[in-house]
Short mmCIF file of C-alpha atoms and ligand atoms in Angstrom, two decimals:
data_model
loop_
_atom_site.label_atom_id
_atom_site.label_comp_id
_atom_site.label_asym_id
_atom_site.label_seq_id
_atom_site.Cartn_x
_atom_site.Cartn_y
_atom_site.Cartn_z
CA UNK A 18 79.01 116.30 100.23
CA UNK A 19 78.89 115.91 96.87
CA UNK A 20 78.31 112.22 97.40
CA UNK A 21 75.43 113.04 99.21
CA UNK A 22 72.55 110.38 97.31
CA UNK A 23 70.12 112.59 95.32
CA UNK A 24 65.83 110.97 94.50
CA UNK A 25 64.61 112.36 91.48
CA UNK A 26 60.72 112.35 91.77
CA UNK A 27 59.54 112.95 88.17
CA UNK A 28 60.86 110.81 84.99
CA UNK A 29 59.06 113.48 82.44
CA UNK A 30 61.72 114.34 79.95
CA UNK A 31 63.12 117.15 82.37
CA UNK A 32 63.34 114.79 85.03
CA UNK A 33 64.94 111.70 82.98
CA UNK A 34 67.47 114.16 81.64
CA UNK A 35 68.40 115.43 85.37
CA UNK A 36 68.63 111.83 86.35
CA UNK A 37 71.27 110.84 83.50
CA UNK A 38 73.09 114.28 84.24
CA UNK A 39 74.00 113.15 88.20
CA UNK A 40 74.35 109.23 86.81
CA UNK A 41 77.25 110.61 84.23
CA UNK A 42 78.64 112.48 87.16
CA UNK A 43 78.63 109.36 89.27
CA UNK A 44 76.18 110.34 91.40
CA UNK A 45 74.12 107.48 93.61
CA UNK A 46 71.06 108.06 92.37
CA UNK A 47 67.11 107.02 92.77
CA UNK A 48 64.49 107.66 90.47
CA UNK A 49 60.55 107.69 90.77
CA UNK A 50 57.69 108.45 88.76
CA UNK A 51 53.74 108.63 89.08
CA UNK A 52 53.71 105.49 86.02
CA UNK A 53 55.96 103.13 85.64
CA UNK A 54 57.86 102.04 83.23
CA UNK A 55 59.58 104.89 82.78
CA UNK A 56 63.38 104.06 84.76
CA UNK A 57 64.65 101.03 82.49
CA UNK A 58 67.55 103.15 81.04
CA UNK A 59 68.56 104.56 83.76
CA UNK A 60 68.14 101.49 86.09
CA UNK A 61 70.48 99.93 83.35
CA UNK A 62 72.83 102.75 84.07
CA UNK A 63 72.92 102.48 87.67
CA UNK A 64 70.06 104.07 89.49
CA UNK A 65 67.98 102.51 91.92
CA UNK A 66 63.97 102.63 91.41
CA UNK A 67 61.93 103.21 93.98
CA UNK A 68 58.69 101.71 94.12
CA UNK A 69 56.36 104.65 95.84
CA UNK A 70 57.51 108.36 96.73
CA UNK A 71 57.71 107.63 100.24
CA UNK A 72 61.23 105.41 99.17
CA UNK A 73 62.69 108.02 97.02
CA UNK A 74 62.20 110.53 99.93
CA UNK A 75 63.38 107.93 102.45
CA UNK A 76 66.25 106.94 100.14
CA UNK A 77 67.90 110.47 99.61
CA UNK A 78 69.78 113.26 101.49
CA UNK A 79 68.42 115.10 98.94
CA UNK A 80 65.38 115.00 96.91
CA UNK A 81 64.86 116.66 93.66
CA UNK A 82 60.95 117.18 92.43
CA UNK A 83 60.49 117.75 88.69
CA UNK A 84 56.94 117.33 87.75
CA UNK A 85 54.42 119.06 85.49
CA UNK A 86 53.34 121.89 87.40
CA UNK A 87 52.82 123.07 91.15
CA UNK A 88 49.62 121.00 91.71
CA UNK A 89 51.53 117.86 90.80
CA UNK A 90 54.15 118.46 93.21
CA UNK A 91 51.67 118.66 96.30
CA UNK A 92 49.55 115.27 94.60
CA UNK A 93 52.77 113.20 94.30
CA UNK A 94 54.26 114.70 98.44
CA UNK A 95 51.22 115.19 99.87
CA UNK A 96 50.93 111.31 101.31
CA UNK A 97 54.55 111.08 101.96
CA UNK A 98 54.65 114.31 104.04
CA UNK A 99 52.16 112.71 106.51
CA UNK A 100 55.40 111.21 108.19
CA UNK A 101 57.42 114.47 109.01
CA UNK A 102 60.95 113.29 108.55
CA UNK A 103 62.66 116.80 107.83
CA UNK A 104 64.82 115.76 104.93
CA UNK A 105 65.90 118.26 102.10
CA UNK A 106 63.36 119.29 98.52
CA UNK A 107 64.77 120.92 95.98
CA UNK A 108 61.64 121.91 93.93
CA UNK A 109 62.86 122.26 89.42
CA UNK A 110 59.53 122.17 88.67
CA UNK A 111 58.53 125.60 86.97
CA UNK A 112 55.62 127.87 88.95
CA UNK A 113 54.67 130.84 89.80
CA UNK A 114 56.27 133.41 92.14
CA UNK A 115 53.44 133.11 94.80
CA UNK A 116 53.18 129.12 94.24
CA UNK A 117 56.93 129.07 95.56
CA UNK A 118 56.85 130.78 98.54
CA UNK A 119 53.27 128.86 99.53
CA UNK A 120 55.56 125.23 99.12
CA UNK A 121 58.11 126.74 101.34
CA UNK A 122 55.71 127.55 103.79
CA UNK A 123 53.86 124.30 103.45
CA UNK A 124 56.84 122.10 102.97
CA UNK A 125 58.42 124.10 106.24
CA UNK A 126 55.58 123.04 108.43
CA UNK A 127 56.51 119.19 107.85
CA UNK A 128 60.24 120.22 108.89
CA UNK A 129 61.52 119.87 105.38
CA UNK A 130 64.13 122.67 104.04
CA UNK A 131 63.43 124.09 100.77
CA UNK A 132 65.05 125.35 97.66
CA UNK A 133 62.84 126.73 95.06
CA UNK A 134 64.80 126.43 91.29
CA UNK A 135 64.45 127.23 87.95
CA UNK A 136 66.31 125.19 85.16
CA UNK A 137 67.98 127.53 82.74
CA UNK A 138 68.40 124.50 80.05
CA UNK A 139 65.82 122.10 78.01
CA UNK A 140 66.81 118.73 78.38
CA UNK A 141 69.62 117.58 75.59
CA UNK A 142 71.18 120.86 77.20
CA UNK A 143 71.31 119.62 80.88
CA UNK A 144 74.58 119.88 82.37
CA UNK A 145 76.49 121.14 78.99
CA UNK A 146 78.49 124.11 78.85
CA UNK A 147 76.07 127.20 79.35
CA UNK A 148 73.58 125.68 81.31
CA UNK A 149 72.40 127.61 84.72
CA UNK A 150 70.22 126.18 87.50
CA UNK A 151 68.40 129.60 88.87
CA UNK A 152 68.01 128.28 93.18
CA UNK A 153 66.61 130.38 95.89
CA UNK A 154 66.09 129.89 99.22
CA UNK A 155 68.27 129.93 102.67
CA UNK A 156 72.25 130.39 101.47
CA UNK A 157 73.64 127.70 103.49
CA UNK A 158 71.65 125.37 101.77
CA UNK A 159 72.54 126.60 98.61
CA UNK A 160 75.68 126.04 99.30
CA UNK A 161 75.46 122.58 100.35
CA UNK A 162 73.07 121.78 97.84
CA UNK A 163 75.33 123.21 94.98
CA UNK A 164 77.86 120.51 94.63
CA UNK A 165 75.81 117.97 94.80
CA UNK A 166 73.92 119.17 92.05
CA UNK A 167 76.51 120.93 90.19
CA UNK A 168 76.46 118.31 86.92
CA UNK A 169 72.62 119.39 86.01
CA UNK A 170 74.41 123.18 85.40
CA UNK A 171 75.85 125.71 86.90
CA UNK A 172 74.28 127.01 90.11
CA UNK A 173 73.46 130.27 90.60
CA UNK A 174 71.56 131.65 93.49
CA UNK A 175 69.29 134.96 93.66
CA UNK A 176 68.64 135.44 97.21
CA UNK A 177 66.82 133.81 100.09
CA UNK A 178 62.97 135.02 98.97
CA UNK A 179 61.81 131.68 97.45
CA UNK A 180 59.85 133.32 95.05
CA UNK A 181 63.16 134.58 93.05
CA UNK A 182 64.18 131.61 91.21
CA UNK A 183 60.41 131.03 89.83
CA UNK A 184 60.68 135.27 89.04
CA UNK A 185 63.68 135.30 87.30
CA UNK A 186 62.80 131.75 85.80
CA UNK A 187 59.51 133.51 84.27
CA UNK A 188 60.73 136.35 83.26
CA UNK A 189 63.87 135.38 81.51
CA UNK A 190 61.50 132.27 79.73
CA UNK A 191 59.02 135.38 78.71
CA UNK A 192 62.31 137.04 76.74
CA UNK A 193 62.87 133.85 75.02
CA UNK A 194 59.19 133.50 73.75
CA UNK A 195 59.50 137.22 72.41
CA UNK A 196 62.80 136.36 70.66
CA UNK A 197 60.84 133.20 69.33
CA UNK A 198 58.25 135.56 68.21
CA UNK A 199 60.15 138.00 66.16
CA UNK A 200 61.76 134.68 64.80
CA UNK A 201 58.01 133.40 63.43
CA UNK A 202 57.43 136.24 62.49
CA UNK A 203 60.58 136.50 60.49
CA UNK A 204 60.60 133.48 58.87
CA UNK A 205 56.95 134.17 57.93
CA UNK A 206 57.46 137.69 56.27
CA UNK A 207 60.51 135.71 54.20
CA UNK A 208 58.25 132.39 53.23
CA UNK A 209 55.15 134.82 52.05
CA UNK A 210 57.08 136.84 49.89
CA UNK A 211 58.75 133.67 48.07
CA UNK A 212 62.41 133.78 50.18
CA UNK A 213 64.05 131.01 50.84
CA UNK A 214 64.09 130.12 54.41
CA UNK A 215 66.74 128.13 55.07
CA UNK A 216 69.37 130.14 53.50
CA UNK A 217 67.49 133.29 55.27
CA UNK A 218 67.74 131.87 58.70
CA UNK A 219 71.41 131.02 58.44
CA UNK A 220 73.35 134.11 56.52
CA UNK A 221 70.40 136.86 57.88
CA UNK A 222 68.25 136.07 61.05
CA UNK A 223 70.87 134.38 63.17
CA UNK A 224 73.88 136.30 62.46
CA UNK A 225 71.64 139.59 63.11
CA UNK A 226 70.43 138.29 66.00
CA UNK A 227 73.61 137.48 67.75
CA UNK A 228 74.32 141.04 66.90
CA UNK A 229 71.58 142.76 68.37
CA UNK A 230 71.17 140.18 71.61
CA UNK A 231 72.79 142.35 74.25
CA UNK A 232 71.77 145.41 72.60
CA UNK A 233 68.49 144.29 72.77
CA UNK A 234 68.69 143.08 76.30
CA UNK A 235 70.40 146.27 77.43
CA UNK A 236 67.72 148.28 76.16
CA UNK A 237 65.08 146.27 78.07
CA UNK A 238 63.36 149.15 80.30
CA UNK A 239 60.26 149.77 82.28
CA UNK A 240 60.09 153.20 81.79
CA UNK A 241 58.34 155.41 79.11
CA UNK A 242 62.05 156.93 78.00
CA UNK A 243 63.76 155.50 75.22
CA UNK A 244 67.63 156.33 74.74
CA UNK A 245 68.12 159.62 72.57
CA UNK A 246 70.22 157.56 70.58
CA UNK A 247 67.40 155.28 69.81
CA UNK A 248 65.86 157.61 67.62
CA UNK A 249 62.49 156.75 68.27
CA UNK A 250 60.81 158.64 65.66
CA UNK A 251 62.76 156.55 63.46
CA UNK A 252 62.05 153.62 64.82
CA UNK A 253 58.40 154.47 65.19
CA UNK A 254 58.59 154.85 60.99
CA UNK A 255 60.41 151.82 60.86
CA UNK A 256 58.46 149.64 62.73
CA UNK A 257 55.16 150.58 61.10
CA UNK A 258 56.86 149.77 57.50
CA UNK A 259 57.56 146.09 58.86
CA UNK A 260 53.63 145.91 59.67
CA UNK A 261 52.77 147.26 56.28
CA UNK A 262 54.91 144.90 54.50
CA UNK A 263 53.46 142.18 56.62
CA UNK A 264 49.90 143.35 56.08
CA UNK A 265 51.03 143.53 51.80
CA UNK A 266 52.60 139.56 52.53
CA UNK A 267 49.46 138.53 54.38
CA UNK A 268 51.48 137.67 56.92
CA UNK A 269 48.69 136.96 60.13
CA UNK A 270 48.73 140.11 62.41
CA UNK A 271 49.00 138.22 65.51
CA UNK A 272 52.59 136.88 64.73
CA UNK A 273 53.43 141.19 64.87
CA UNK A 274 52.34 141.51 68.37
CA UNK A 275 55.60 142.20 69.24
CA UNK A 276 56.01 145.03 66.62
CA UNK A 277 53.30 146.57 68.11
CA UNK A 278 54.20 147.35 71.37
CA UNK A 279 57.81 148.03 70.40
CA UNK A 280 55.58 150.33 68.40
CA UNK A 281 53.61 151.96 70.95
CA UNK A 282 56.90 152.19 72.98
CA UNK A 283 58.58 154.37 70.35
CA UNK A 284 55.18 156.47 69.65
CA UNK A 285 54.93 156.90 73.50
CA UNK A 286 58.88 158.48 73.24
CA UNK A 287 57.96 161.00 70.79
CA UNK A 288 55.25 162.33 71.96
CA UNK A 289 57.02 162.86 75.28
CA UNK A 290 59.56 164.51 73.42
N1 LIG B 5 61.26 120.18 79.00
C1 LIG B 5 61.83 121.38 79.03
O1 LIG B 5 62.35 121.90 78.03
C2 LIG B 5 61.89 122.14 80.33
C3 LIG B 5 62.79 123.21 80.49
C4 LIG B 5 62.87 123.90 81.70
C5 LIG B 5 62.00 123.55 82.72
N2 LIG B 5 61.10 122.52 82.54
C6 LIG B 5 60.17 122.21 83.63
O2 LIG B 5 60.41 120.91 84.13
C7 LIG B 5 59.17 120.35 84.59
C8 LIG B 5 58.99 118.98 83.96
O3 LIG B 5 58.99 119.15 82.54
P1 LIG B 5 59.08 117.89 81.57
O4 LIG B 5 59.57 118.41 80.26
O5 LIG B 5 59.79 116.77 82.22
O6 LIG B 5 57.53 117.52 81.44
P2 LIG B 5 56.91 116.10 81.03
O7 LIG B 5 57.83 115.37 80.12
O8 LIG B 5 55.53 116.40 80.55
O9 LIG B 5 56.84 115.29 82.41
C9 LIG B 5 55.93 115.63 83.40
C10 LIG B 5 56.22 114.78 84.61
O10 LIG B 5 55.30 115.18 85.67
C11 LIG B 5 54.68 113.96 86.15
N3 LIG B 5 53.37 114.29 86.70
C12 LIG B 5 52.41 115.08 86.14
N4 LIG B 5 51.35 115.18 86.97
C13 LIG B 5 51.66 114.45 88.07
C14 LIG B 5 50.99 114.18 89.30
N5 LIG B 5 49.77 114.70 89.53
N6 LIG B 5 51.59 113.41 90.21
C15 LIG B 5 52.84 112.90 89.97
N7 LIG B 5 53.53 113.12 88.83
C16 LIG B 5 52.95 113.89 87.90
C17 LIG B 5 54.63 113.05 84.96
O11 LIG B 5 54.43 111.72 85.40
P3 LIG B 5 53.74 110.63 84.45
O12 LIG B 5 54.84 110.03 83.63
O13 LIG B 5 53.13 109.71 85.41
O14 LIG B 5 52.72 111.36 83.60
C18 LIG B 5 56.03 113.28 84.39
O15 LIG B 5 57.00 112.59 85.15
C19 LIG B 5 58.06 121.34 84.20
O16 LIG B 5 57.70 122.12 85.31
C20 LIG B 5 58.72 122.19 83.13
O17 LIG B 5 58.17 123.51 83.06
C21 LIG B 5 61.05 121.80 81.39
#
């Protein structure tokens, strides 16, 4: 199985970085891309290049899209799927919820199974420790598919709904821009007022961070309540002194978007008591 040859359509920097992952692993592996000129390392490593999409489908048990978006994945199939040949897609190209379970249905009517995945990793991080592939889609072809890929990072499946792996995918990428946020806005509080950055973002923001992470992602809630041991009245006070202090630094107000409606969150809390 886990010899099984893999086509990588898709030689963006995702896509090149999934192709050296399976090559290291000593996968047998085939690479295509819309322009060419992109395979020369990896040729020189081993893969084979295939000269239209049609080969790379042909060539693979398994073939592994990673383009730009969900509109280039139906441009670069589209002519290939003309020929219904069954064969396996694994789609790691990032989309929405309702854009996965449309390919499934679409890729399903040309005979072709169908895992929908979301890559948990940017590229230098492909296949190191910590790196999760998010796949959903039927479970027996999870777990056949699993091994095969195993060297892009670790699989983990969320259920058979297609949709899943693009949900989770979103959601989770959504958390890291609002980490990223606070971090911008961090850094920019420290540079305005004169602090020194550097120094700031190693002895402070990071080891703070690591602190509050799972407190932070335990407290992640839908609902209007907020933990009596949050304090939220506190926090309410709190969080409007960080806007005033960014207001006094001139620190742009749409870096504090995030203090806002951590704002409005707490506000919401007190007045429901
Ligand atoms: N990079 C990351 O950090 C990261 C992390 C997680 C997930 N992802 C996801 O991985 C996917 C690829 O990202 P990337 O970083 O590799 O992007 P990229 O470097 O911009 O590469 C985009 C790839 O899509 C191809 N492409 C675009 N439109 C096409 C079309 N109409 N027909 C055929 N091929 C087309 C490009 O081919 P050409 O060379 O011909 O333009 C290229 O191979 C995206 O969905 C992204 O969200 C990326």
């Amino acid at each position: 199985m886990r010899h099984e040859r893999i086509s990588i359509v898709g030689l963006g920097a995702m896509g090149s970085a999934l192709a050296s992952a399976l090559l290291e692993a000593g996968r047998e592996v085939t690479v295509w891309n819309r322009t060419p000129g992109k395979a020369g390392e990896l040729v020189a490593r081993g893969a084979r290049e295939a000269s239209s999409v049609e080969e790379a489908i042909g060539a693979g048990g398994l073939t592994v899209a990673c383009l730009l978006d969900d509109a280039s994945v139906r441009e670069a199939l589209g002519p290939a799927l003309r020929k219904p040949a069954g064969g396996t897609l694994v789609n790691l190209t990032s989309g929405s919820v309702r854009q996965a379970r449309e390919l499934a249905g679409w890729l399903g009517g040309y005979g072709v199974r169908f895992l929908a995945g979301g890559i948990m990793a940017v590229p230098p991080t492909v296949g190191t420790e910590g790196s999760f592939i998010l796949y959903s889609g039927a479970r027996d072809l999870f777990d056949r598919v699993a091994p095969v890929l195993g060297p892009i990072g670790r699989p983990h499946w969320v259920g058979e709904d297609p949709g899943l792996a693009a949900l989770y995918d979103m959601a989770a990428l959504s958390g890291m821009y609002g980490m990223g946020a606070g971090a911008d806005h961090a850094v920019a509080l420290v540079h305005a007022e004169g602090g020194d950055v550097e120094t700031f973002k190693r002895e402070v923001l990071r080891p703070w961070m690591e602190q509050m992470l799972p407190i932070t992602v335990a407290g992640a809630d839908v609902s209007e309540s907020v933990p009596d041991e949050y304090n939220p009245a506190m926090q309410a006070t709190g969080l409007e002194t960080i806007l005033s202090a960014s207001a006094e630094a001139g620190v742009p107000a749409d870096l504090a978007g995030h203090l806002r409606s951590s704002l409005w969150r707490m506000q919401r809390a007190v007045t429901a008591g």
